[in-house]
Structures are given as C-alpha cells and as structure tokens.
Tab-separated table of C-alpha atoms (C1' of nucleotides) in Angstrom:
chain	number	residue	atom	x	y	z
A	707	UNK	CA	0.000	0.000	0.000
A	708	UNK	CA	1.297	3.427	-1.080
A	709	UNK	CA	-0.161	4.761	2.037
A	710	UNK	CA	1.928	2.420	4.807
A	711	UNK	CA	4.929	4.010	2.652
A	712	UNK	CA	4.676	6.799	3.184
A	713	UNK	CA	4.249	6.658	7.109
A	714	UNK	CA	7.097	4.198	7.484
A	715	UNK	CA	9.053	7.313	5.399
A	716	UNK	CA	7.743	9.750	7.528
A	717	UNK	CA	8.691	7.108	10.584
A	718	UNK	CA	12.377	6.842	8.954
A	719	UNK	CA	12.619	11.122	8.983
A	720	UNK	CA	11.178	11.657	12.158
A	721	UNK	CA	13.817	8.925	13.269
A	722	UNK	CA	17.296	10.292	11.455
A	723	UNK	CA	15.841	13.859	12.652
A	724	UNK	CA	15.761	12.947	16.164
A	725	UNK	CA	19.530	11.946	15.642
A	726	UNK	CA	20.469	15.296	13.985
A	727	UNK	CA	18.115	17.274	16.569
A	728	UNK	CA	20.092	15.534	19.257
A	729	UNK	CA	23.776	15.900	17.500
A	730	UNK	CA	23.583	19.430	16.811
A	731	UNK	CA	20.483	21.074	18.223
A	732	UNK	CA	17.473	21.785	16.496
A	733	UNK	CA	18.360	25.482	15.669
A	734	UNK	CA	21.642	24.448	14.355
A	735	UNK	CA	20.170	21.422	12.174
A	736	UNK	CA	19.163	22.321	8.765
A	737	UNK	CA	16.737	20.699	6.220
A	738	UNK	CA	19.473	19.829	4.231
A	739	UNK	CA	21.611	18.125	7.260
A	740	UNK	CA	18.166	16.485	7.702
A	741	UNK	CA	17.925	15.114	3.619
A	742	UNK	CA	21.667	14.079	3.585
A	743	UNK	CA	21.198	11.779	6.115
A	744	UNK	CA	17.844	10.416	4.225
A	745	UNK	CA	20.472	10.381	0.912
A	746	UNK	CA	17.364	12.815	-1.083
A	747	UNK	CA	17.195	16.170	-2.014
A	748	UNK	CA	15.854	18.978	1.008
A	749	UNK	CA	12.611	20.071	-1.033
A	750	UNK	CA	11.752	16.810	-1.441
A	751	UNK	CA	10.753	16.182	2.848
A	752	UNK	CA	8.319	19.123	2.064
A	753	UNK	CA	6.523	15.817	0.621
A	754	UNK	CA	6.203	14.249	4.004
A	755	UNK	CA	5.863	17.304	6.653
A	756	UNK	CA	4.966	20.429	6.301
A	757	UNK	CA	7.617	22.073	8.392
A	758	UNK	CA	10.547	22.100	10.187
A	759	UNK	CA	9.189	22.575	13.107
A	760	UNK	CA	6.195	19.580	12.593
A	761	UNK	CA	9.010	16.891	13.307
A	762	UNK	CA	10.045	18.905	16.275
A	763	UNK	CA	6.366	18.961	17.404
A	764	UNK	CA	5.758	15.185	16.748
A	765	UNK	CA	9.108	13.963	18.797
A	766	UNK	CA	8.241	16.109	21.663
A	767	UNK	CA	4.886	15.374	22.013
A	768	UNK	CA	4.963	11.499	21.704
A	769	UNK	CA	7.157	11.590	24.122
A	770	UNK	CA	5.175	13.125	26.174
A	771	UNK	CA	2.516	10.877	25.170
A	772	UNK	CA	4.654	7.666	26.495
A	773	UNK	CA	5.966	9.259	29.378
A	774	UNK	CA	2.125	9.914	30.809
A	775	UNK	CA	1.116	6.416	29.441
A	776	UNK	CA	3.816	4.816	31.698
A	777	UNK	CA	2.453	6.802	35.157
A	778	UNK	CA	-0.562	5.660	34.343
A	779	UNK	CA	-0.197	2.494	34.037
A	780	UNK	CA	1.161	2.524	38.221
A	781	UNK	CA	-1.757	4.873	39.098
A	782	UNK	CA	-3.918	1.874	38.353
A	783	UNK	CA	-2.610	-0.533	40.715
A	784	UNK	CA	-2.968	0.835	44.300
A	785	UNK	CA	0.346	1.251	46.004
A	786	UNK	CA	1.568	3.116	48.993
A	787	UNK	CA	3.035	6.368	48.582
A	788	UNK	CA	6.924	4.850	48.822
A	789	UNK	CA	6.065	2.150	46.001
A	790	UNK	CA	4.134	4.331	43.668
A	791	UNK	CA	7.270	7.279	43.794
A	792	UNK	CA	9.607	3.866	42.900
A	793	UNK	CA	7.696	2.476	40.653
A	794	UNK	CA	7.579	5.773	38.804
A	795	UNK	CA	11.096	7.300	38.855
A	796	UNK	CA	12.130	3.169	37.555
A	797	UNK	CA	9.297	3.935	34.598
A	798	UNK	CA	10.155	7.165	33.982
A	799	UNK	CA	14.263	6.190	33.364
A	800	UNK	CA	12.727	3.320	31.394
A	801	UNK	CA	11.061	5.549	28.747
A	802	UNK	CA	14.004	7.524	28.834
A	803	UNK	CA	16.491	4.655	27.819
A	804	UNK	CA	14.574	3.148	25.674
A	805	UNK	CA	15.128	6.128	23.201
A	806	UNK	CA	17.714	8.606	24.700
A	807	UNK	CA	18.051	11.070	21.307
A	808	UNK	CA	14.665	11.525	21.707
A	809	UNK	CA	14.204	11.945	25.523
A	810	UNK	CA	17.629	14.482	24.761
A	811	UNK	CA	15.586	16.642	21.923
A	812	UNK	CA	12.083	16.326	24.585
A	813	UNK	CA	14.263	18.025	27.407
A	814	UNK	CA	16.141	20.486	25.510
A	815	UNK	CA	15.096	21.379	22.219
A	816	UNK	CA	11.206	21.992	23.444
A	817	UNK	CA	11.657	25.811	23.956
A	818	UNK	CA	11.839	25.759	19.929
A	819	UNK	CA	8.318	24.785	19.819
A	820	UNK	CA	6.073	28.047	19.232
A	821	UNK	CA	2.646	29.022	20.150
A	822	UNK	CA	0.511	27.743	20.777
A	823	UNK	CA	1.928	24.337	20.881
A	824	UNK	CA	4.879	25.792	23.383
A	825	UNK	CA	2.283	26.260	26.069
A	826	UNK	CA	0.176	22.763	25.834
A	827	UNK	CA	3.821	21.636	26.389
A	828	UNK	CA	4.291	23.425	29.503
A	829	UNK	CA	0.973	22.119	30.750
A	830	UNK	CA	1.793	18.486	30.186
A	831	UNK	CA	5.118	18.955	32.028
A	832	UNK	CA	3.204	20.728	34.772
A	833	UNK	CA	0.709	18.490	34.848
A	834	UNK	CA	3.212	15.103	35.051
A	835	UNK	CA	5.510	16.913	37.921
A	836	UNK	CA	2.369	17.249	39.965
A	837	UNK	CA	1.844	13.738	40.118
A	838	UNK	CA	5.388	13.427	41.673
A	839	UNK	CA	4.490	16.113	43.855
A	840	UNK	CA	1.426	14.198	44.967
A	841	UNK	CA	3.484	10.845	45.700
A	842	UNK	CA	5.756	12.967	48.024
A	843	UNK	CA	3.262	14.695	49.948
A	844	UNK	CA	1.502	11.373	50.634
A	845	UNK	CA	4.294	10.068	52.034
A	846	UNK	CA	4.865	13.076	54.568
A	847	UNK	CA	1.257	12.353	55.441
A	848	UNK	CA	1.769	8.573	55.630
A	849	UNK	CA	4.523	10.367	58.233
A	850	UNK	CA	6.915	8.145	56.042
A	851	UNK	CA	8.630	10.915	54.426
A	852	UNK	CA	10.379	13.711	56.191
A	853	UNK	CA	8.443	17.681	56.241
A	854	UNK	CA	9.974	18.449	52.834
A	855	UNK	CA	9.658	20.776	49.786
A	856	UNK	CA	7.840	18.961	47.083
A	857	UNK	CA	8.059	21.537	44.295
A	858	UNK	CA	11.951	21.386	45.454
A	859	UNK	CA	12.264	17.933	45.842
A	860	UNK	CA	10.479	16.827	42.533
A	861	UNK	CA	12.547	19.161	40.421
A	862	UNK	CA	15.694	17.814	42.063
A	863	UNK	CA	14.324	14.241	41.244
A	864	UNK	CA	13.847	14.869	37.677
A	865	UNK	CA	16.918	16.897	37.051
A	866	UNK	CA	19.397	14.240	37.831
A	867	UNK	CA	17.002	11.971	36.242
A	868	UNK	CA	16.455	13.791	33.056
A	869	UNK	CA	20.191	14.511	32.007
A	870	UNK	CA	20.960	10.507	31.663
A	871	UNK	CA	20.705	10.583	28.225
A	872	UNK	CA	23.599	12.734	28.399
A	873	UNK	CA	25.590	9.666	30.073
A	874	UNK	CA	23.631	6.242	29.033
A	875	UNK	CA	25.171	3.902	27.361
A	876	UNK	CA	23.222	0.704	26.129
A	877	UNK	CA	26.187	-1.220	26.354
A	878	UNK	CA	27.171	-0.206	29.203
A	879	UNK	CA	27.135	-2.256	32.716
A	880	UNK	CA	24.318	-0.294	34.192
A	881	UNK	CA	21.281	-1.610	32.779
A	882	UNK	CA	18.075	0.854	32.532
A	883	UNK	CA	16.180	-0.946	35.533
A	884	UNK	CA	18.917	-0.857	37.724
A	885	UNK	CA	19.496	2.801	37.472
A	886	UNK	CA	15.676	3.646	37.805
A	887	UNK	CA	16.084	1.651	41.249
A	888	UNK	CA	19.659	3.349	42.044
A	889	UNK	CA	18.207	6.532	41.619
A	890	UNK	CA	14.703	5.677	43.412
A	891	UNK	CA	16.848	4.160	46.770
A	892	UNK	CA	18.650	7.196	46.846
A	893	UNK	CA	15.664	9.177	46.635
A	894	UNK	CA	13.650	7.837	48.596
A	895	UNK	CA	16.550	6.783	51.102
A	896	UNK	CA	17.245	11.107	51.329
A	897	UNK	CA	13.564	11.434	51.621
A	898	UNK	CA	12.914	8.524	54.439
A	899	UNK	CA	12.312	9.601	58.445
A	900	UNK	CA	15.157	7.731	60.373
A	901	UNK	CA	14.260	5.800	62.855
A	902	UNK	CA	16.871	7.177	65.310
A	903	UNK	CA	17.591	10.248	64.838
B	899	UNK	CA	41.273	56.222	29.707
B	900	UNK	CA	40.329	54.565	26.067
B	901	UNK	CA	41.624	50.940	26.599
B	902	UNK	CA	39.421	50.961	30.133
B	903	UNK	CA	36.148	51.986	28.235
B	904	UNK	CA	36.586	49.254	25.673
B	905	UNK	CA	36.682	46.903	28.192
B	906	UNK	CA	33.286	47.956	30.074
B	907	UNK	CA	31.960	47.702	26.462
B	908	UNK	CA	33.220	43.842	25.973
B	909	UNK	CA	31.930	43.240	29.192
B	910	UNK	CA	28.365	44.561	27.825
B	911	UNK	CA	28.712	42.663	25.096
B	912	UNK	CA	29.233	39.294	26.945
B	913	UNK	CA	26.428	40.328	29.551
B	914	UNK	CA	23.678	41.016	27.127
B	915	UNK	CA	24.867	37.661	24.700
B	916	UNK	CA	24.551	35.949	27.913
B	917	UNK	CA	20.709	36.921	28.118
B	918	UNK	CA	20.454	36.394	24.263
B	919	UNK	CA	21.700	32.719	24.008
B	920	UNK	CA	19.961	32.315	27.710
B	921	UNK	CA	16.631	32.955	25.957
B	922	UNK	CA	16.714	31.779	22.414
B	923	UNK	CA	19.991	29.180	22.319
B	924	UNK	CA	23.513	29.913	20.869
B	925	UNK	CA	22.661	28.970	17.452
B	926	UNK	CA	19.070	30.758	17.110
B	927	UNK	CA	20.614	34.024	18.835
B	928	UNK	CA	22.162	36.035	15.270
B	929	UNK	CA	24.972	38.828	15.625
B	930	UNK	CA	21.746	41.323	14.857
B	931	UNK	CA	19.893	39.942	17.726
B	932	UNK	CA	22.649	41.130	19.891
B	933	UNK	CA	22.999	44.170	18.163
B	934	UNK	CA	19.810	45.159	18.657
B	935	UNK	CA	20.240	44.527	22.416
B	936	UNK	CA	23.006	46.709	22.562
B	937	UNK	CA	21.380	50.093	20.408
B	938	UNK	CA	24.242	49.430	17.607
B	939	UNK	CA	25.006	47.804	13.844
B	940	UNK	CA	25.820	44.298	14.284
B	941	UNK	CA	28.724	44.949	11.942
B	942	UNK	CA	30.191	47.428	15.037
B	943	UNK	CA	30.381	44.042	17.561
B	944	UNK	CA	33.271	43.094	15.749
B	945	UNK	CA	35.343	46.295	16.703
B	946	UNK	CA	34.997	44.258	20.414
B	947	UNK	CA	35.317	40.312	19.421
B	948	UNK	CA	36.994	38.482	16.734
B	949	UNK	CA	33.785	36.454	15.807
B	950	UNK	CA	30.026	34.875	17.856
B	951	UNK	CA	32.299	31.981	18.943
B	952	UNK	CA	34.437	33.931	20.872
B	953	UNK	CA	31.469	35.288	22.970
B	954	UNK	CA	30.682	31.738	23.806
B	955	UNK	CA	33.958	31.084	24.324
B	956	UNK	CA	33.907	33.762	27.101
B	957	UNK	CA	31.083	32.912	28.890
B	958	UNK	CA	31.992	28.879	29.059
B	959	UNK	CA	35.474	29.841	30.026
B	960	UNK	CA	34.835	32.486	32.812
B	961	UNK	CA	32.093	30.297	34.573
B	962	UNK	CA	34.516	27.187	34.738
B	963	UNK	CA	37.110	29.209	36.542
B	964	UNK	CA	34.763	30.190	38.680
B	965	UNK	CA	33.554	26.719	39.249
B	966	UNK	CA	36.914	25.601	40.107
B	967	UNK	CA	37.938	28.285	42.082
B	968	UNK	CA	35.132	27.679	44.216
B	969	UNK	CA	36.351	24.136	44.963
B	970	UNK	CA	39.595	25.106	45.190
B	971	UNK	CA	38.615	27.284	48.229
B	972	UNK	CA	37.462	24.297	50.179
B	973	UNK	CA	39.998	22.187	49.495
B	974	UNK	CA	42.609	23.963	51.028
B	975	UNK	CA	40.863	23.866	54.822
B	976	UNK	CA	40.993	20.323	55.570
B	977	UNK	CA	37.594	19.026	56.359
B	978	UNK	CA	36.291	15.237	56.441
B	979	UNK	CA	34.629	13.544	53.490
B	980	UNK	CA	30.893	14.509	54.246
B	981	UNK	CA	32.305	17.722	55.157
B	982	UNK	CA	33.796	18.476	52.052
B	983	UNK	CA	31.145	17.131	49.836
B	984	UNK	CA	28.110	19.153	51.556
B	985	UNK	CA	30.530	22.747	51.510
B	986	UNK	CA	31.408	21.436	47.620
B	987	UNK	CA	27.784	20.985	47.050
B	988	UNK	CA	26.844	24.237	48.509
B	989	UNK	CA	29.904	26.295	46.734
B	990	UNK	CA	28.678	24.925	43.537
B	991	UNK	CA	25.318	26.324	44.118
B	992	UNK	CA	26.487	29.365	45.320
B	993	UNK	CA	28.265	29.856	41.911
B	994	UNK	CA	25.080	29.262	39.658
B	995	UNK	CA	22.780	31.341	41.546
B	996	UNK	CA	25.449	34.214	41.150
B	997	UNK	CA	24.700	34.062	37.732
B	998	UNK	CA	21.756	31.826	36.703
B	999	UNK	CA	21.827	32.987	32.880
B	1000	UNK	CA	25.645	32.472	32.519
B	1001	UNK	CA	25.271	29.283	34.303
B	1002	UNK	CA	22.448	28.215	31.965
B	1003	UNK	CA	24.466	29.230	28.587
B	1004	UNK	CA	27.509	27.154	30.396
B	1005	UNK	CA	25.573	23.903	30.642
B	1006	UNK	CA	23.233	23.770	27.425
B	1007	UNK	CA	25.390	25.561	25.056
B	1008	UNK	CA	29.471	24.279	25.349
B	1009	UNK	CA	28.691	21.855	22.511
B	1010	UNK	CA	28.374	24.597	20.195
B	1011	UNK	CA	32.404	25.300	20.667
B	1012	UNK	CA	34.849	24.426	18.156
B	1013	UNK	CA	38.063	22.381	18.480
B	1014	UNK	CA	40.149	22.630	20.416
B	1015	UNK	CA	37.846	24.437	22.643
B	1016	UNK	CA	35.349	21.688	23.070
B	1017	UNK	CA	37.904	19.226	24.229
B	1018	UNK	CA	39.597	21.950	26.868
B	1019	UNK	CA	36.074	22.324	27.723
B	1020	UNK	CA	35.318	18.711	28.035
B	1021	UNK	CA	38.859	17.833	29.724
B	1022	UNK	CA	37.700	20.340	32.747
B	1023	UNK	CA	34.776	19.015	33.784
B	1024	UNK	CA	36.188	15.556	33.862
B	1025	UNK	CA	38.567	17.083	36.433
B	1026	UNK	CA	35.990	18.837	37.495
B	1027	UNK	CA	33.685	15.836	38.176
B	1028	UNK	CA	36.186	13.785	39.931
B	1029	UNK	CA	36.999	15.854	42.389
B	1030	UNK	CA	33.318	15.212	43.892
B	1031	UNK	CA	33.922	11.598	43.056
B	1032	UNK	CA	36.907	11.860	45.344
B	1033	UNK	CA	34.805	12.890	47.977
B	1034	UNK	CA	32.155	10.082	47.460
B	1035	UNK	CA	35.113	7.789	47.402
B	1036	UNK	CA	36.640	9.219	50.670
B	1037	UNK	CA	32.995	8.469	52.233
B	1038	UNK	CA	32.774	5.261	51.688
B	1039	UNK	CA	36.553	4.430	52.574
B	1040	UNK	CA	35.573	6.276	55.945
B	1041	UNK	CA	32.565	3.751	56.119
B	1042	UNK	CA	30.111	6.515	55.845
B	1043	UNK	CA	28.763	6.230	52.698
B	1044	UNK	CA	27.158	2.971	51.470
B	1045	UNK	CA	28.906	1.240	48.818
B	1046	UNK	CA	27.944	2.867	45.678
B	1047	UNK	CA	29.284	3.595	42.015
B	1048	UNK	CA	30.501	7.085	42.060
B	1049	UNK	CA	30.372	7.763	38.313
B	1050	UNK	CA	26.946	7.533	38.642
B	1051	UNK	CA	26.411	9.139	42.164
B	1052	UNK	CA	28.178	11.920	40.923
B	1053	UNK	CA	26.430	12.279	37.890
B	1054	UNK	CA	23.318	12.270	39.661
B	1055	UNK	CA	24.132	14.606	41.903
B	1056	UNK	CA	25.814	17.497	39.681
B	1057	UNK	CA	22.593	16.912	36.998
B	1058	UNK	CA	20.093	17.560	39.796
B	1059	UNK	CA	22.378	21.134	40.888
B	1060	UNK	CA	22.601	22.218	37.076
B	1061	UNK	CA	19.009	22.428	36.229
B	1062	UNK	CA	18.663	24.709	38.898
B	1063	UNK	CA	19.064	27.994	36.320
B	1064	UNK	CA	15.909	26.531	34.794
B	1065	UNK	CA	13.485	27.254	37.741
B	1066	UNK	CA	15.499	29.353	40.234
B	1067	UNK	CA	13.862	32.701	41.220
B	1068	UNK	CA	16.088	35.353	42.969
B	1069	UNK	CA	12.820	36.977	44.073
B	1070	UNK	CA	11.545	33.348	45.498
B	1071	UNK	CA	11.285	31.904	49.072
B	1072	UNK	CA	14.301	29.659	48.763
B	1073	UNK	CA	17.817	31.375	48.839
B	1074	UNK	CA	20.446	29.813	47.461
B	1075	UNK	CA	22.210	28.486	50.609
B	1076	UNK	CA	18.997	27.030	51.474
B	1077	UNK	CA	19.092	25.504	47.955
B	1078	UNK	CA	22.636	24.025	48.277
B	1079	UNK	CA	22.143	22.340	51.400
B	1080	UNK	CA	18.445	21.233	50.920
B	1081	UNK	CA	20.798	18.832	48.148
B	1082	UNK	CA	23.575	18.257	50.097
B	1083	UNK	CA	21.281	16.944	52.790
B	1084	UNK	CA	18.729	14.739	50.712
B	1085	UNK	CA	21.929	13.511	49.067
B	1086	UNK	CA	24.124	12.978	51.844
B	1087	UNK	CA	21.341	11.266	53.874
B	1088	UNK	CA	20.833	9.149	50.940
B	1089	UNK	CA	24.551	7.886	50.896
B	1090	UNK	CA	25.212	7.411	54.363
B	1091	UNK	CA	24.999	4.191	56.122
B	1092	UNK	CA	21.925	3.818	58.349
B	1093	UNK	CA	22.701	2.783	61.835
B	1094	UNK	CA	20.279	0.037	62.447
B	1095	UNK	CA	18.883	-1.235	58.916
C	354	DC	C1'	30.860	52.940	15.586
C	355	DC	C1'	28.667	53.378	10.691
C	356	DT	C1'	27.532	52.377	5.628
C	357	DA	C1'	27.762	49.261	2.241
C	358	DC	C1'	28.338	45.054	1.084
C	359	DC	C1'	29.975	39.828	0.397
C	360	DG	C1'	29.153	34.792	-0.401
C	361	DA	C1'	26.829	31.208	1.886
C	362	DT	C1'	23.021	29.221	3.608
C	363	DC	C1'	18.471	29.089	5.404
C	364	DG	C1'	13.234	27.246	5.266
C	365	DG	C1'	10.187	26.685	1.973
C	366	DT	C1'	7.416	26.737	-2.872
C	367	DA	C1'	6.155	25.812	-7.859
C	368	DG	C1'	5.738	22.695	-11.108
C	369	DG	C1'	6.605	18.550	-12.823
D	321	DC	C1'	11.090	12.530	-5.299
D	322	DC	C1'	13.598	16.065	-8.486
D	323	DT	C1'	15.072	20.667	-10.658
D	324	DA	C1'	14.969	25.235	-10.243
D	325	DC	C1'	14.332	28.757	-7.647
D	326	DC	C1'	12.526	32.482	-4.014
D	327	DG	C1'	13.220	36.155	-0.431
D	328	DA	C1'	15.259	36.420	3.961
D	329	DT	C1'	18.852	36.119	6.846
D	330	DC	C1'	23.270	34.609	8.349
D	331	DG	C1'	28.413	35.672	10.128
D	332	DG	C1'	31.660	38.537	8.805
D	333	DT	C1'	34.804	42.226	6.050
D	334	DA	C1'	36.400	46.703	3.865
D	335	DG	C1'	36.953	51.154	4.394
D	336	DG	C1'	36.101	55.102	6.582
DNA sequence: CCTACCGATCGGTAGG
DNA sequence: CCTACCGATCGGTAGG
C-alpha cells in the first residue's frame, strides 16, 4: 500500500531527525543536514511534513505521550506512597532509555516549539511533575517521608534523572532498571524519616 | 582612559549575549539579535570580538574558573569527606545562583564550541567531576557512605544542581544556601549508612 | 561605531 | 522525489 509508505518514510525522517536534533540542536540542524542523512534532495521532505518545526512537534509530544502512558499504568494498581514514587522514577528512566536522542531533543530542544503548541507543552510537564508532587506529599502524610519541599524535591528528582541521556550507554554495565532503582533508593533513602535520629 | 572603556563595552557585550543565548539558544541568537540589544550595527560588535564563537567562548570559560575556584577554596581547609562534599555541594550552588543565565548558557550551550575548545572544555569538567567523586570515594573508605558507584552518584548529583538555572527565582522563598544544602542533605542522607537497617 | 556590502546558507514553494 | 528557484537572513569584512 502506497499509504503504509509513506508513514514508514515519515517514521524513517522523524527517526534520522531525532539523531540530527540531538547531535547538533534543532536550531543548528538544517533541512538539508536532515535530507543528507535520508540520501534525497531537502525540497523533497516538504513531501512528508509540512515544516521544520512539525518533526520537532511530533518527537516532543509522543514523548510526552509515552511518558504519561507509563504513570498511568502505576496509578492503576494501588500502592503506597513509597512504592508508587519507585515504581515511577524506575518507569520514567525506562522511557528515557529506551530512546535517549529523543528523551535528549524532549528536554532540551522543546523551547523551539512556538505558540501555541509551546504552552500545551508546559501544561503536560506541569501536569506530570504534579503527580510526583502528589506521591511525596503522601508520604509526609503517611509520616513516612520527612516535612519536605515537594516543588523542590520533585525538580531535584527529575533533574538528575532527566540529564541521563547525556551519560547512558546501552552497552554499558548499568542496565536501565537498575538505574531507575539506584536513583529511586537514593531518593527515597534522602527522603525517608530515620528511625533514630 | 580609552583601553578601560573598551573593556566595560566587551563586558556589555558578553552580559547582554549571555541573556540572548539564555533565551533563544547559541545557534538561534544572530549577531543582529545582539545588536539590537546593545542600540548598535551588528557589523560594530566586531570592533569588540573576533567572531560569535568567541562570545561563547567567554562565557563557558569564565564560569569554569569560577567553578573551580570555588572548589579550590574548600579544598585547602581540611575538612572530612561529608564535610567536604556538603561545603562542595553548597559552593557549587552558590556559583550558579550568582549568575543563573551564565550558568544556563555554560551547561546547554558548550557543545556549540569548536576544536580545540570543546575538548579543553570537556577535559575540565572531567577534572571537574572527579573531584566530587573523590569525595564520594573518601565516604565510603571512611565507612560513611554505602557502597555505591561514584560515576553515577556523581552524575546524579551534579545533573540535579545544574538544572537549577531553569526554575530558580532570585525573588523566590528559597535562597540559594537554602538551595545548596536542601541537596547536600537529601543527598548525603541518601549515601550514608543507616545505623540500624 | 557606521555604511555598504559579500558569499553562503536558510526554510520553503512551484511545477513537474 | 527532483530541478529550479525564491526572499530572507546569516556571520563577517572593507573602508572610513
């Protein structure tokens, strides 16, 4: 079907794009980087998207798309406050290594993105730090977690966890689950009442 | 004297290019941008700098001497591992909230130098790195720290501290001592060995 | 610090 | 998917 070709071509730009986007930046990519790697001419993508900016748009928002898809996917099991902020920060670095040029262009290259697209973007990430926010405050409630900062604490979470595609290496001897979990003990370890104090 | 006002005006130069590639990236941010910023012909920047590199160059430069002078500070008092790792933590913050913007251009835009820049670049925060890995290292020699990788513990660490130019308010509630040892503490607390486990 | 300009490159379109 | 091309803009230079 002529119609399956031309998504798995649109599939195979959005794909080398990502690469580029994540090489040089998005500002710094042109359309003719873009059709070198594709080996065709740069008019001839115009085919396939209308803009620039459209692949930019379609990376950052189906990542977005799988990064809500895997918190909810915990919401729907009940856990306690502890096992539902694991669970997360291990899915969360689990959508991020599974494609780390992409998860690279989602964190950095977003503020290319104009209106009004720019803003639903800021909503989304709003909307998916607040449910970190709300694992952290049930914990203090659950008196599990010391008095804390969530707005704070959650952006300190996802910092550290948002640069690894900066570091991850697929063949490397840290395997995605284990550093969701590193990164989740230490967390939640910092996080934790003692006992003794 | 002549040479004395040319260098308040480089200094201008670098401090409104700082806002510029703060705001709109390194490669999105043209010459006329700048220009514009500073009431002049972009043509007349280049009576200041050689080239938009060079600006870059600058900025990257100047905030990893100040990086490393602030750890250089601490290292000379000679303070236990925990010690030095919370003060290091702290110093680092200290140095980013001086100058959020700089800091921001520092961390998202250094892969826009050219050779041999980008390898000086890279070669200093290795150094830079390991010095906090040291620390880590020190802590768990001392039986403090859990047994953890340190490559990744630092990692962690310094990526949850750089973001902070993304969401740090000088007008807000938290100050940036408060900041630096809010981390130190959820971080250190997270390392150390528990007493009864 | 300005005017006047350069060659190169940009995102994108028309028409096939 | 290509050729041929557009107007706009880029970093930077010459000469004053």
């Amino acid at each position: 079907m002529l119609v399956e070709k031309k998504i798995a071509r649109k599939k195979q730009i959005e794909q080398q794009a990502t690469a580029l986007f994540h090489q040089k930046g998005y500002a710094a990519s042109s359309m003719r980087d873009l059709a070198g790697l594709l080996g065709i001419e740069a008019a001839s993508i115009y085919s396939h998207v209308k803009s620039k900016e459209e692949i930019l748009q379609r990376i950052c928002f189906r990542m977005a798309k799988e990064f809500f898809e895997s918190l909810e996917a915990i919401e729907q099991e009940a856990y306690n406050a502890v096992e539902k902020l694991e669970k997360a920060i291990v899915a969360h670095v689990e959508v991020i290594t599974k494609d780390p040029s992409a998860s690279a262009v989602f964190f950095s290259e977003w503020r290319h993105l104009s209106e009004p697209h720019l803003s639903e973007f800021l909503e989304m990430r709003e909307r998916y730090e607040d449910k970190f926010r709300q694992y952290v405050r049930e914990g203090m409630q659950d008196e599990v977690f010391e008095t804390v900062d969530e707005r704070f604490t959650v952006l300190t979470l996802l910092s550290s966890i948002n640069y690894i595609p900066g570091w991850f290496n697929p063949d490397g001897k840290l395997q995605p689950d284990e550093i969701g979990h590193k990164i989740a003990r230490l967390f939640i370890k910092g996080l934790e009442k003692r006992i003794s104090n």
